[in-house]
C-alpha cells in the first residue's frame, strides 16, 4: 500500500458527510477488463488450451489467485499458480503499454475530486506492479493512497482492501463512497460498510440497500457522491 500524502485524519468535505472516495481501477477507471480476458485466452492458447467464453463472468473482477486458479482447474493446464501469475501480469503490462483507454467520465471525475481536495484512494485487486504502470496514465496526483491486491491479507471480495484504504486515509468506511464495476468489488465494498456506486462492465449488477447502479461514470460527480450519504442512511 502506498500513499502520496500522509494519512489525513478524519476529514469531512464542506457541507457533506462524505469523507472520502475509493475507486476501483480495471473496468471502472480504465477500460481493461477485456484486456485481462484477452491475455488469459492468449496464455492458455500457448499452453494448448481453449478457454470457454462463459468463464469470463467467473473470473472478472476477482483476485488473480482466484481467477487464475479457477482457469488452471477448469482446463487442467500443467502450470503452477505462481508461474501463471507471472505470465498474466507480463501479458497485461505489454497490452497496456500499447493502449490504455480511460472509461468515459473517468478523467473528468478524477479532476473534479482533485480540484475539491476530496481524499481519494485507488483500490484494486491487481498487483502493485500493474497498478504503478496504470497510475502513470491515470495521474498519481489524483490519489492520496493506492492499495494493491497483493498488499492485503485478503483481497476482493473480502473487505480488507477497502478497510485498509479507509484506515490509511483516517476516515470512517461508512462515510466513504466506493465506485466499482463488478459483483466481486461491490461485495468487498459493502462488506467494509461503504456506500457503493456500481458501474457494471462485464456482468450486470442489481441495485440494493446502500448501492446505486448507474450506466456510466458520466452519471457520477461530486454532488452525486455527496448525495449518497443522505439518500442511503
CSV table of C-alpha atoms in Angstrom, one decimal:
chain,number,residue,atom,x,y,z
A,1,UNK,CA,0.0,0.0,0.0
A,2,UNK,CA,1.4,3.4,-0.9
A,3,UNK,CA,0.4,6.9,-0.3
A,4,UNK,CA,1.2,10.2,-2.0
A,5,UNK,CA,0.5,12.2,1.2
A,6,UNK,CA,0.4,11.4,4.9
A,7,UNK,CA,-2.8,9.9,6.4
A,8,UNK,CA,-5.4,12.6,6.7
A,9,UNK,CA,-7.1,12.0,10.0
A,10,UNK,CA,-10.9,12.3,10.0
A,11,UNK,CA,-11.8,14.8,7.3
A,12,UNK,CA,-15.2,15.9,6.0
A,13,UNK,CA,-15.9,17.7,2.8
A,14,UNK,CA,-17.6,21.0,3.5
A,15,UNK,CA,-21.3,20.8,3.8
A,16,UNK,CA,-21.3,17.0,3.4
A,17,UNK,CA,-20.9,13.8,5.4
A,18,UNK,CA,-18.7,12.4,2.6
A,19,UNK,CA,-15.2,11.8,3.9
A,20,UNK,CA,-13.5,10.0,1.0
A,21,UNK,CA,-14.0,8.4,-2.4
A,22,UNK,CA,-12.5,5.0,-3.1
A,23,UNK,CA,-12.2,3.9,-6.7
A,24,UNK,CA,-11.6,0.5,-8.3
A,25,UNK,CA,-9.3,0.5,-11.3
A,26,UNK,CA,-9.9,-2.2,-14.0
A,27,UNK,CA,-13.2,-1.7,-15.7
A,28,UNK,CA,-14.0,1.3,-13.5
A,29,UNK,CA,-11.4,4.0,-14.4
A,30,UNK,CA,-9.6,2.2,-17.2
A,31,UNK,CA,-11.2,0.0,-19.9
A,32,UNK,CA,-9.1,-3.0,-19.2
A,33,UNK,CA,-11.4,-5.8,-18.1
A,34,UNK,CA,-11.3,-7.1,-21.7
A,35,UNK,CA,-7.5,-6.9,-21.7
A,36,UNK,CA,-7.3,-9.4,-18.8
A,37,UNK,CA,-9.6,-11.8,-20.6
A,38,UNK,CA,-7.7,-11.5,-23.9
A,39,UNK,CA,-4.4,-12.1,-22.1
A,40,UNK,CA,-5.8,-15.2,-20.3
A,41,UNK,CA,-7.1,-16.5,-23.7
A,42,UNK,CA,-3.6,-16.0,-25.3
A,43,UNK,CA,-1.7,-17.5,-22.4
A,44,UNK,CA,-3.8,-20.6,-22.2
A,45,UNK,CA,-3.7,-21.0,-26.0
A,46,UNK,CA,0.1,-21.1,-25.7
A,47,UNK,CA,-0.4,-23.9,-23.2
A,48,UNK,CA,-2.6,-25.8,-25.6
A,49,UNK,CA,-6.0,-24.9,-24.0
A,50,UNK,CA,-9.0,-23.1,-25.2
A,51,UNK,CA,-11.0,-21.0,-22.7
A,52,UNK,CA,-14.8,-21.2,-22.7
A,53,UNK,CA,-16.2,-17.7,-23.1
A,54,UNK,CA,-18.7,-18.4,-20.3
A,55,UNK,CA,-15.8,-18.5,-17.8
A,56,UNK,CA,-15.2,-14.8,-18.4
A,57,UNK,CA,-18.0,-14.0,-16.0
A,58,UNK,CA,-16.5,-16.3,-13.4
A,59,UNK,CA,-13.0,-14.6,-13.4
A,60,UNK,CA,-14.0,-11.0,-13.9
A,61,UNK,CA,-13.2,-8.7,-11.0
A,62,UNK,CA,-11.6,-11.3,-8.9
A,63,UNK,CA,-8.1,-11.5,-7.4
A,64,UNK,CA,-5.5,-13.3,-9.7
A,65,UNK,CA,-5.2,-16.1,-7.2
A,66,UNK,CA,-8.9,-17.0,-7.6
A,67,UNK,CA,-9.3,-16.3,-11.3
A,68,UNK,CA,-6.0,-18.0,-12.4
A,69,UNK,CA,-6.6,-20.9,-10.0
A,70,UNK,CA,-10.1,-21.4,-11.5
A,71,UNK,CA,-8.7,-21.4,-15.0
A,72,UNK,CA,-6.0,-23.9,-14.1
A,73,UNK,CA,-8.5,-26.2,-12.6
A,74,UNK,CA,-11.0,-25.8,-15.4
A,75,UNK,CA,-8.5,-26.5,-18.2
A,76,UNK,CA,-6.2,-28.9,-16.4
A,77,UNK,CA,-3.2,-26.9,-17.6
A,78,UNK,CA,0.2,-28.1,-16.5
A,79,UNK,CA,1.3,-24.8,-14.8
A,80,UNK,CA,1.5,-23.6,-11.3
A,81,UNK,CA,-0.4,-20.6,-10.0
A,82,UNK,CA,2.9,-18.7,-9.4
A,83,UNK,CA,4.0,-19.4,-13.0
A,84,UNK,CA,0.7,-18.4,-14.5
A,85,UNK,CA,0.6,-15.2,-12.5
A,86,UNK,CA,3.9,-14.0,-13.9
A,87,UNK,CA,2.7,-14.8,-17.5
A,88,UNK,CA,-0.6,-13.0,-17.0
A,89,UNK,CA,1.0,-9.9,-15.4
A,90,UNK,CA,3.6,-9.8,-18.2
A,91,UNK,CA,1.0,-10.1,-20.9
A,92,UNK,CA,-1.2,-7.4,-19.3
A,93,UNK,CA,1.7,-5.0,-18.9
A,94,UNK,CA,2.6,-5.4,-22.5
A,95,UNK,CA,-1.0,-4.8,-23.5
A,96,UNK,CA,-1.4,-1.6,-21.6
A,97,UNK,CA,1.9,-0.4,-22.9
A,98,UNK,CA,0.3,-0.3,-26.3
A,99,UNK,CA,-3.0,1.3,-25.3
A,100,UNK,CA,-4.7,2.3,-22.0
A,101,UNK,CA,-8.2,3.7,-22.7
A,102,UNK,CA,-9.9,5.5,-19.9
A,103,UNK,CA,-13.6,4.8,-19.1
A,104,UNK,CA,-15.9,7.7,-20.2
A,105,UNK,CA,-16.1,10.2,-17.5
A,106,UNK,CA,-13.1,9.0,-15.6
A,107,UNK,CA,-10.7,11.9,-16.3
A,108,UNK,CA,-13.4,14.4,-15.5
A,109,UNK,CA,-14.4,12.8,-12.2
A,110,UNK,CA,-10.7,12.5,-11.0
A,111,UNK,CA,-10.1,16.1,-11.9
A,112,UNK,CA,-13.2,17.2,-10.0
A,113,UNK,CA,-12.3,15.3,-6.9
A,114,UNK,CA,-8.8,16.7,-7.0
A,115,UNK,CA,-10.0,20.2,-7.5
A,116,UNK,CA,-12.2,20.0,-4.4
A,117,UNK,CA,-9.4,18.2,-2.4
A,118,UNK,CA,-11.6,15.2,-1.7
A,119,UNK,CA,-9.5,12.4,-0.2
A,120,UNK,CA,-9.4,9.7,-3.0
A,121,UNK,CA,-7.9,6.2,-3.0
A,122,UNK,CA,-7.3,3.7,-5.8
A,123,UNK,CA,-8.3,0.2,-4.5
A,124,UNK,CA,-7.6,-2.6,-6.9
A,125,UNK,CA,-7.3,-6.4,-6.9
A,126,UNK,CA,-4.4,-6.0,-9.4
A,127,UNK,CA,-0.8,-6.4,-8.3
A,128,UNK,CA,1.3,-3.4,-7.3
A,129,UNK,CA,3.5,-3.8,-10.5
A,130,UNK,CA,0.4,-3.3,-12.6
A,131,UNK,CA,-1.1,-0.5,-10.6
A,132,UNK,CA,2.1,1.5,-10.8
A,133,UNK,CA,2.1,1.2,-14.6
A,134,UNK,CA,-1.6,2.3,-14.9
A,135,UNK,CA,-1.0,5.2,-12.4
A,136,UNK,CA,1.4,6.8,-14.9
A,137,UNK,CA,-1.6,7.3,-17.2
A,138,UNK,CA,-4.3,8.0,-14.7
A,139,UNK,CA,-2.2,10.6,-12.9
A,140,UNK,CA,-0.8,9.6,-9.4
A,141,UNK,CA,-1.5,13.2,-8.2
A,142,UNK,CA,-5.2,12.3,-8.1
A,143,UNK,CA,-4.8,9.7,-5.4
A,144,UNK,CA,-3.9,10.2,-1.7
A,145,UNK,CA,-3.5,6.5,-1.4
A,146,UNK,CA,-3.3,3.3,-3.5
A,147,UNK,CA,-4.0,-0.3,-2.3
A,148,UNK,CA,-3.0,-3.3,-4.4
A,149,UNK,CA,-4.4,-6.8,-4.3
A,150,UNK,CA,-1.0,-8.3,-3.3
A,151,UNK,CA,-0.6,-5.9,-0.4
A,152,UNK,CA,-3.5,-7.1,1.8
A,153,UNK,CA,-4.1,-10.4,3.6
A,154,UNK,CA,-7.3,-11.0,1.7
A,155,UNK,CA,-8.3,-9.1,-1.5
A,156,UNK,CA,-11.8,-8.6,-3.0
A,157,UNK,CA,-14.5,-9.9,-2.4
A,158,UNK,CA,-13.2,-9.6,1.2
A,159,UNK,CA,-13.5,-6.1,2.8
A,160,UNK,CA,-9.8,-5.9,3.6
A,161,UNK,CA,-8.7,-3.6,0.7
A,162,UNK,CA,-11.4,-1.0,1.4
A,163,UNK,CA,-10.9,-1.2,5.2
A,164,UNK,CA,-7.1,-0.7,4.6
A,165,UNK,CA,-7.9,2.3,2.3
A,166,UNK,CA,-10.2,3.9,4.9
A,167,UNK,CA,-7.7,3.3,7.7
A,168,UNK,CA,-4.9,4.8,5.6
A,169,UNK,CA,-6.9,7.9,5.0
A,170,UNK,CA,-8.1,8.1,8.6
A,171,UNK,CA,-11.8,8.1,7.6
A,172,UNK,CA,-14.9,6.1,8.6
A,173,UNK,CA,-15.8,3.4,5.9
A,174,UNK,CA,-19.5,4.2,6.5
A,175,UNK,CA,-18.8,7.7,5.2
A,176,UNK,CA,-16.9,6.6,2.1
A,177,UNK,CA,-18.3,6.3,-1.4
A,178,UNK,CA,-16.9,3.4,-3.4
A,179,UNK,CA,-17.1,3.2,-7.2
A,180,UNK,CA,-16.9,-0.4,-8.6
A,181,UNK,CA,-17.7,-2.3,-11.8
A,182,UNK,CA,-18.0,-5.9,-10.7
A,183,UNK,CA,-20.0,-8.0,-8.3
A,184,UNK,CA,-16.8,-9.1,-6.6
A,185,UNK,CA,-15.7,-5.5,-5.9
A,186,UNK,CA,-19.2,-4.4,-4.8
A,187,UNK,CA,-19.2,-7.3,-2.3
A,188,UNK,CA,-15.9,-6.1,-0.9
A,189,UNK,CA,-17.0,-2.5,-0.5
A,190,UNK,CA,-20.4,-3.4,1.1
A,191,UNK,CA,-18.7,-5.8,3.5
A,192,UNK,CA,-16.5,-2.9,4.6
A,193,UNK,CA,-19.6,-0.9,5.3
A,194,UNK,CA,-19.2,1.7,2.4
A,195,UNK,CA,-21.8,3.3,0.2
A,196,UNK,CA,-21.4,1.9,-3.3
A,197,UNK,CA,-21.9,3.2,-6.8
A,198,UNK,CA,-21.9,0.3,-9.3
A,199,UNK,CA,-21.0,0.9,-12.9
A,200,UNK,CA,-21.3,-2.6,-14.4
A,201,UNK,CA,-18.7,-3.5,-17.0
A,202,UNK,CA,-18.9,-7.2,-18.0
A,203,UNK,CA,-21.7,-8.6,-15.8
A,204,UNK,CA,-25.0,-6.9,-14.6
A,205,UNK,CA,-25.3,-5.7,-11.0
A,206,UNK,CA,-28.7,-5.1,-9.3
A,207,UNK,CA,-29.5,-2.1,-7.1
A,208,UNK,CA,-29.7,-2.8,-3.4
A,209,UNK,CA,-29.5,-1.1,0.0
A,210,UNK,CA,-26.5,1.3,0.2
A,211,UNK,CA,-25.9,0.5,-3.5
A,212,UNK,CA,-26.8,2.7,-6.5
A,213,UNK,CA,-26.3,1.4,-10.1
A,214,UNK,CA,-25.5,3.8,-12.9
A,215,UNK,CA,-24.8,3.3,-16.6
A,216,UNK,CA,-21.5,5.3,-16.8
A,217,UNK,CA,-19.1,7.4,-14.8
A,218,UNK,CA,-20.6,10.2,-16.9
A,219,UNK,CA,-23.5,10.0,-14.4
A,220,UNK,CA,-21.2,10.4,-11.4
A,221,UNK,CA,-19.9,13.7,-10.0
A,222,UNK,CA,-19.1,15.2,-6.6
A,223,UNK,CA,-22.7,16.4,-6.0
A,224,UNK,CA,-24.0,12.9,-6.7
A,225,UNK,CA,-21.4,11.2,-4.4
A,226,UNK,CA,-22.2,13.6,-1.5
A,227,UNK,CA,-25.9,12.9,-2.0
A,228,UNK,CA,-25.3,9.2,-1.4
A,229,UNK,CA,-24.6,9.9,2.3
A,230,UNK,CA,-28.1,11.3,2.8
A,231,UNK,CA,-30.0,9.1,0.4
A,232,UNK,CA,-28.8,5.9,1.8
A,233,UNK,CA,-28.8,6.4,5.6
